[in-house]
Short mmCIF file of C-alpha atoms in Angstrom, two decimals:
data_model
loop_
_atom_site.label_atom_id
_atom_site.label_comp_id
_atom_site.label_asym_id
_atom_site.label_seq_id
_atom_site.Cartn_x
_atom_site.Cartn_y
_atom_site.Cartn_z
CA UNK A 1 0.00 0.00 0.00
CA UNK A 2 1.52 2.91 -1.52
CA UNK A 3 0.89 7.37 -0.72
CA UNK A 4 1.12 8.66 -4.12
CA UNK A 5 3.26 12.05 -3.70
CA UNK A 6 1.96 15.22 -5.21
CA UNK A 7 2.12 16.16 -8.44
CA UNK A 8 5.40 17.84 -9.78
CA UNK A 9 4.23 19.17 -12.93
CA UNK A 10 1.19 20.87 -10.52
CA UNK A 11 4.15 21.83 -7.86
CA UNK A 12 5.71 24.33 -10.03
CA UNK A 13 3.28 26.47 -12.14
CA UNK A 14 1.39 26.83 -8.48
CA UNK A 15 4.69 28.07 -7.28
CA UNK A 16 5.16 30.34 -9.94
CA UNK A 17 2.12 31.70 -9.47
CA UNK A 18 2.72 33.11 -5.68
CA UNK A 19 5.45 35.32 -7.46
CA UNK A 20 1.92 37.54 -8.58
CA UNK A 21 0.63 38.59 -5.28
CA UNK A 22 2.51 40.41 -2.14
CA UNK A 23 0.31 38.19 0.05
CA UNK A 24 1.35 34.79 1.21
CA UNK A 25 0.69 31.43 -0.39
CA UNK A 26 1.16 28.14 1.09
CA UNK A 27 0.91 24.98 -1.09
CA UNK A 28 0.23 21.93 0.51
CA UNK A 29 0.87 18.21 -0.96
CA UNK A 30 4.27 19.36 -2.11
CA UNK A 31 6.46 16.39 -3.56
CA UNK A 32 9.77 15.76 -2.04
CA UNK A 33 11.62 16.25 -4.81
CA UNK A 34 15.14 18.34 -6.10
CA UNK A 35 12.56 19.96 -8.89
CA UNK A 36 10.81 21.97 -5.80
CA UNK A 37 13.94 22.91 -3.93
CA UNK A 38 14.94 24.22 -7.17
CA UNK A 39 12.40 26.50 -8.11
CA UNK A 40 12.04 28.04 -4.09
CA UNK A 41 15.89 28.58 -4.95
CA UNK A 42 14.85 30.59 -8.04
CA UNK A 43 11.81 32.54 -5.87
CA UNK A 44 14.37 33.41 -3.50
CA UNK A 45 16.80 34.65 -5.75
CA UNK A 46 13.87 36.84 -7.03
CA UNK A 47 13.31 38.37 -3.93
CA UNK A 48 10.56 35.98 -2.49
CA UNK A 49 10.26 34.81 1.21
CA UNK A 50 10.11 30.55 0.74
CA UNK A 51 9.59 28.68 3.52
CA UNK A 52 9.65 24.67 2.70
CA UNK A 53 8.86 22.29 4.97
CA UNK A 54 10.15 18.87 2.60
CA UNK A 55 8.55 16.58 6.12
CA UNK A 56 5.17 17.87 6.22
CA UNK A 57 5.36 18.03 2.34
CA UNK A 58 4.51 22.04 2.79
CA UNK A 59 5.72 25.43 0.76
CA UNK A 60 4.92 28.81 1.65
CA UNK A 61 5.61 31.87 -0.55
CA UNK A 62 5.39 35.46 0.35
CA UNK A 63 6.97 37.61 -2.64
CA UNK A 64 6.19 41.07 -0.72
CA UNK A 65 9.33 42.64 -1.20
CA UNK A 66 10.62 44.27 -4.65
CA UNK A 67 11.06 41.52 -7.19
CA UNK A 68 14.37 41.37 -9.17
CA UNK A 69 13.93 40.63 -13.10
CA UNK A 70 16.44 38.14 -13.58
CA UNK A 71 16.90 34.63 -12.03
CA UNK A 72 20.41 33.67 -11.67
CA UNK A 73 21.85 31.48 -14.91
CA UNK A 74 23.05 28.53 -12.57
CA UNK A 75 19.59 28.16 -10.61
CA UNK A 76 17.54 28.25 -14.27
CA UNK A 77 19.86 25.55 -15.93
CA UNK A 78 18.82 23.32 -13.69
CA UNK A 79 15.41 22.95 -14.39
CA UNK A 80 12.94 22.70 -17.55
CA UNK A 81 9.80 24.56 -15.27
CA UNK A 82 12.43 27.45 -14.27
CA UNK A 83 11.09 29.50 -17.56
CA UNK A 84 7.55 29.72 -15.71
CA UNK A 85 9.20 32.61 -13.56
CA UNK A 86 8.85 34.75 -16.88
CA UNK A 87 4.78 34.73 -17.11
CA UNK A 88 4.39 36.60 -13.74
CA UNK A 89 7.78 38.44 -13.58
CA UNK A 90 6.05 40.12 -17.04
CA UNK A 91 2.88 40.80 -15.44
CA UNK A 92 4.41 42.05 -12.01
CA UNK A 93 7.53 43.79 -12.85
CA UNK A 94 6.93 44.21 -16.53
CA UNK A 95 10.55 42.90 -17.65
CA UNK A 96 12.33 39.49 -16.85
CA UNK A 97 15.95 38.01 -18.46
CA UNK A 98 16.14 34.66 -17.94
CA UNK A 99 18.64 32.46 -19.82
CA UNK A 100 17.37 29.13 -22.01
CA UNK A 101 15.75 26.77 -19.33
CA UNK A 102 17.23 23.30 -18.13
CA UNK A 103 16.51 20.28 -17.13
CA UNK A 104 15.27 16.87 -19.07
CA UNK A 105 15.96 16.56 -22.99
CA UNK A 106 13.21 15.44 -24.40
CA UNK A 107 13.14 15.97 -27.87
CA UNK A 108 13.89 19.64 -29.11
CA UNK A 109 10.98 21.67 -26.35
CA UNK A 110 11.36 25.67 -27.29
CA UNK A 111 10.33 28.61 -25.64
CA UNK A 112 8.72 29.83 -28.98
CA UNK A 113 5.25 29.16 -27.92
CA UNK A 114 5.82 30.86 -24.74
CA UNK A 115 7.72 34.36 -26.44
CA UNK A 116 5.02 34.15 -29.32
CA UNK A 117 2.05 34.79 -26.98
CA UNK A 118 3.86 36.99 -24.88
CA UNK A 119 4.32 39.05 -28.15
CA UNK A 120 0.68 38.59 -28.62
CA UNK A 121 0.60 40.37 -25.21
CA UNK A 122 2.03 43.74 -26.30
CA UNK A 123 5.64 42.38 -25.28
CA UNK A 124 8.69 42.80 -26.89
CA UNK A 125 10.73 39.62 -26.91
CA UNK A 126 14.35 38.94 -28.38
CA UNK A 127 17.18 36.66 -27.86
CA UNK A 128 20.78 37.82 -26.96
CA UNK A 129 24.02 36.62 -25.95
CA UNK A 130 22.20 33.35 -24.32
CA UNK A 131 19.36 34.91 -22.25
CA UNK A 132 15.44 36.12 -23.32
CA UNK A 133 15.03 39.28 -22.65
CA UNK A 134 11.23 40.18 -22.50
CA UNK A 135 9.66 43.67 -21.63
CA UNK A 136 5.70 45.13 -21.46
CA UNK A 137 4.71 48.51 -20.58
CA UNK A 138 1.56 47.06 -19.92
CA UNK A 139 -0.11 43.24 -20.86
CA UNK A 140 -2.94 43.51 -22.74
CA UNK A 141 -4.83 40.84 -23.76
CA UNK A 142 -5.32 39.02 -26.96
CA UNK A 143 -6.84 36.38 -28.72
CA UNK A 144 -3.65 33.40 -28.95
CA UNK A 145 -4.01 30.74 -31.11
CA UNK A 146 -1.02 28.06 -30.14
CA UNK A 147 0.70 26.09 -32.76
CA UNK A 148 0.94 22.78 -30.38
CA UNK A 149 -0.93 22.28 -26.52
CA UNK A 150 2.36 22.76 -24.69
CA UNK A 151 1.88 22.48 -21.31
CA UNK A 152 4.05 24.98 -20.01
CA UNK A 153 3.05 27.57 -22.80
CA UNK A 154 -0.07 27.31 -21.55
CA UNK A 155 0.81 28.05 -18.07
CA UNK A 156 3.01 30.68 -18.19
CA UNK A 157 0.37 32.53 -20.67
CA UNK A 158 -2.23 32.22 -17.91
CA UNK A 159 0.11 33.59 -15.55
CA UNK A 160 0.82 36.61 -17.61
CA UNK A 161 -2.49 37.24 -18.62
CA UNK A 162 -4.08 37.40 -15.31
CA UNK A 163 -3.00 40.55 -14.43
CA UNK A 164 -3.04 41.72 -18.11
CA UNK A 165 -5.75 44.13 -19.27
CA UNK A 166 -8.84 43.25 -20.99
CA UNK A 167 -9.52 39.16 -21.95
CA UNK A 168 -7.31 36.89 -23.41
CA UNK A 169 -8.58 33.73 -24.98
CA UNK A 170 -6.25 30.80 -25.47
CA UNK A 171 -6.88 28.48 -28.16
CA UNK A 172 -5.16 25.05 -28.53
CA UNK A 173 -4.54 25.04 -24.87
CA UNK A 174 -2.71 22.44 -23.16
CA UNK A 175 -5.89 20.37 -21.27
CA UNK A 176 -3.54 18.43 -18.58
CA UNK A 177 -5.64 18.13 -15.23
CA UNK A 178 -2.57 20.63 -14.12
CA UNK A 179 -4.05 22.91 -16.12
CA UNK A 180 -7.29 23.10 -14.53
CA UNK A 181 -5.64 22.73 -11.19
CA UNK A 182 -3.67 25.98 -11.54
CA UNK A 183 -6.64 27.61 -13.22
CA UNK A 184 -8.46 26.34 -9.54
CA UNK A 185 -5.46 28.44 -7.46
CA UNK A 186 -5.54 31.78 -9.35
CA UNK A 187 -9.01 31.89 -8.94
CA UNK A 188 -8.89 31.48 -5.70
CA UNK A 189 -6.73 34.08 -5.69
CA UNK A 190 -8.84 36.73 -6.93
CA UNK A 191 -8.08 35.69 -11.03
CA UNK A 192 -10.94 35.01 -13.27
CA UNK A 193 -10.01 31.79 -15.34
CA UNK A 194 -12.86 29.98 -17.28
CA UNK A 195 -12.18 26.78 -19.52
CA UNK A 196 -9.02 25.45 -17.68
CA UNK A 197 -8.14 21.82 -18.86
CA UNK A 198 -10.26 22.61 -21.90
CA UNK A 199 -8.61 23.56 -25.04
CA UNK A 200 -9.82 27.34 -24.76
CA UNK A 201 -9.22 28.97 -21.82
CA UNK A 202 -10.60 32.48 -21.08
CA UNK A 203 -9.30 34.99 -18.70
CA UNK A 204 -10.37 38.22 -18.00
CA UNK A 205 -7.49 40.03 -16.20
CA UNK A 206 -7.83 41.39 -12.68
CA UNK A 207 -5.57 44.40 -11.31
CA UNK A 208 -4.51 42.44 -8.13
CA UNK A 209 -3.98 39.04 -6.68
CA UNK A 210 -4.30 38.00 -3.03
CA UNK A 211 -3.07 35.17 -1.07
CA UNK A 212 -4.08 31.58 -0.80
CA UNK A 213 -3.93 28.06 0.77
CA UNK A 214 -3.93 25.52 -2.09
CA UNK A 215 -3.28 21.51 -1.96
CA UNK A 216 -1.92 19.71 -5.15
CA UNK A 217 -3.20 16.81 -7.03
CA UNK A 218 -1.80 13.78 -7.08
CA UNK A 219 1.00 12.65 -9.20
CA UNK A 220 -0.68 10.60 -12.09
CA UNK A 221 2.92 9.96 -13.67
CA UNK A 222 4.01 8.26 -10.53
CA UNK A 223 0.93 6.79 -9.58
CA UNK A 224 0.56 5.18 -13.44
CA UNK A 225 4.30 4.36 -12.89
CA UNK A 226 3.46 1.67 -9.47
CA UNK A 227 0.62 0.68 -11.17
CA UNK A 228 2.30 -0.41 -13.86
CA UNK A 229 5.37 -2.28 -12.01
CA UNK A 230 2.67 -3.78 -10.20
CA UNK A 231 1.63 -5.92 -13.22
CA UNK A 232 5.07 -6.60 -14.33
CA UNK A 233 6.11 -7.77 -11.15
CA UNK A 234 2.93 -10.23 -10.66
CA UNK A 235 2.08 -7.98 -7.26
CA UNK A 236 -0.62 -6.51 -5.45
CA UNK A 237 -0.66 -2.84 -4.93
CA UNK A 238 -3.00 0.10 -3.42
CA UNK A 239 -1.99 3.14 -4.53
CA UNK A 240 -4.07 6.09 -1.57
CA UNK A 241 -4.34 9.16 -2.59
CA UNK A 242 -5.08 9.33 -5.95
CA UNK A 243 -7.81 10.65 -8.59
CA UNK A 244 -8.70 7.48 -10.92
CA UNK A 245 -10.04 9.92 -13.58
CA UNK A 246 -6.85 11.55 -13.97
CA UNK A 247 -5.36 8.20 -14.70
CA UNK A 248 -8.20 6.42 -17.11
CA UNK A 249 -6.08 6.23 -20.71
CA UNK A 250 -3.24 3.84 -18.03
CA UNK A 251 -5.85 1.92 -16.12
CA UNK A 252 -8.04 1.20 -19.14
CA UNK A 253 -4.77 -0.17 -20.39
CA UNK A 254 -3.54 -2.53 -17.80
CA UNK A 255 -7.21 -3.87 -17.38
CA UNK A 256 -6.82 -4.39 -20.91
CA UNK A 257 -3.64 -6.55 -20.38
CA UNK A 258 -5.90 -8.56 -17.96
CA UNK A 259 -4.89 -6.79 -14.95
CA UNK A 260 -7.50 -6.18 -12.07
CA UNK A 261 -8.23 -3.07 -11.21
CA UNK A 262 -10.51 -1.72 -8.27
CA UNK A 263 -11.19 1.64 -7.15
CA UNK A 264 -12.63 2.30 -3.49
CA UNK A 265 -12.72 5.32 -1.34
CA UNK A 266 -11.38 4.73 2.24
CA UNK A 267 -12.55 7.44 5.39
CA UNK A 268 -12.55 10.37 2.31
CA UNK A 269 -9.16 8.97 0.51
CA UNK A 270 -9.18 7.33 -3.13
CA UNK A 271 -7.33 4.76 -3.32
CA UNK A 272 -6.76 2.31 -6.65
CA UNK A 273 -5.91 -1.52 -6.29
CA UNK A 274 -4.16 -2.97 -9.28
CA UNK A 275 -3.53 -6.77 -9.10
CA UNK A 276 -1.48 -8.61 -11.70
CA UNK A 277 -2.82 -11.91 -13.37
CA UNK A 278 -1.28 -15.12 -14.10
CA UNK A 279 -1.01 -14.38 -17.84
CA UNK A 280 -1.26 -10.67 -19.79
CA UNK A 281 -2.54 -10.29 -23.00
CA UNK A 282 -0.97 -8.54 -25.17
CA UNK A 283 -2.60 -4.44 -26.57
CA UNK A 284 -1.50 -2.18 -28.90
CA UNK A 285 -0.60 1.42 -26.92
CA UNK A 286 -1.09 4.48 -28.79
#
């Protein structure tokens, strides 16, 4: 029996996000992982207050004070999700220069989508000696059509355009649950969002954010991951703490295989049992 961590690819947008309000935000859920200690390294650098408690899998962000425009080359190399800094360093301070994002390689993943619907924005965007530099007088917002659903695009466009004037309307959105989850936060926040986790989202900017207490979904990756080394292994695993929908196209798969899979709710907790059989059938996986 297995406590699926929170999500990572929730953890970091919603931690980005805290860099548009003065007021405190604590995130709760928060994976142990070097991703998160990371990107509170980057806040910091910015100027934000991060308090991360890795034990009771807690992060709170105050960025109250005067926020610098430029995250320190070594901190963003580390890390593909660093580049969601720029969204809310736009809308907040109205500049950022941030050099080309690290982390995983994964095929070729540019920042295009991101600089194009900043540009869309009213910014001005260009590319020098190794770093993006991107200023706005003022976001406005616009009508952006996306070329692919990147996930990240997505994100850091509704973290710009929250504070931008007027509506913006994404189409092509990214439709990730992570989506809708950080679409959930900034509302809470005092945002107006509509259509997150569809494939046009609509947000009508606000002038100011407040705080918030927020609490992450679960980590479908991981969770699909257990499930599936269940079934190779021949075991017998519950996986608490989960959302089944969020993990259909994977479960539909391994019951597919001949794999048994339950789904019970324990004193308010999902939970999803995956038992391997004796024999697997083989599926085609698209």
């Amino acid at each position: 029996s297995v406590q699926v961590s929170g999500g990572k690819n929730d953890a970091l947008p919603c931690m980005a996000a805290a860099l548009l309000t003065r007021e405190r935000v604590t995130l709760r859920n928060v994976p142990t992982i070097a991703d998160v200690r990371y990107l509170a390294d980057i806040l910091r650098s910015l100027g934000a207050d991060v308090r991360y408690q890795p034990d009771a899998h807690e992060i709170s962000i105050q960025a109250g004070a005067e926020l610098t425009d430029a995250p320190p080359d070594d901190l963003v190399h580390r890390l593909r999700g660093s580049f969601l800094v720029a969204g809310p360093l736009l809308a907040r301070v109205g500049r950022v220069v941030c050099a080309a994002p690290g982390g995983d390689e994964i095929g070729r993943r540019p920042v295009d989508v991101h600089l194009r619907g900043f540009e869309n924005f009213g910014a001005r965007a260009r590319h020098e000696n190794g770093h993006f530099e991107i200023e706005a007088d003022q976001l406005r917002g616009a009508r952006v059509v996306l070329d692919y659903p990147s996930v990240l695009g997505t994100e850091n466009l509704i973290l710009a355009a929250v504070l931008a004037e007027g509506r913006t309307v994404i189409v092509n959105a990214a439709m990730e649950p992570e989506i809708f989850c950080l679409g959930a936060m900034l509302n809470d926040m005092g945002a107006s969002v509509a259509g997150a986790g569809s494939n046009t989202i609509t947000i009508d900017g606000v002038e100011a954010l407040g705080g918030c207490e927020h609490s992450l979904i679960p980590d479908r990756i991981e969770a699909g991951t257990l499930a599936t080394a269940a079934v190779i292994t021949g075991g017998d695993v519950e996986l608490r703490g989960v959302q089944p929908r969020q993990m259909d196209a994977i479960l539909a798969k391994l019951t597919e295989i001949g794999a048994t899979v339950d789904e019970s709710i324990e004193a308010g907790v999902e939970r999803v049992r995956v038992r391997a059989a004796p024999t697997l059938r083989a599926a085609d996986v698209q």
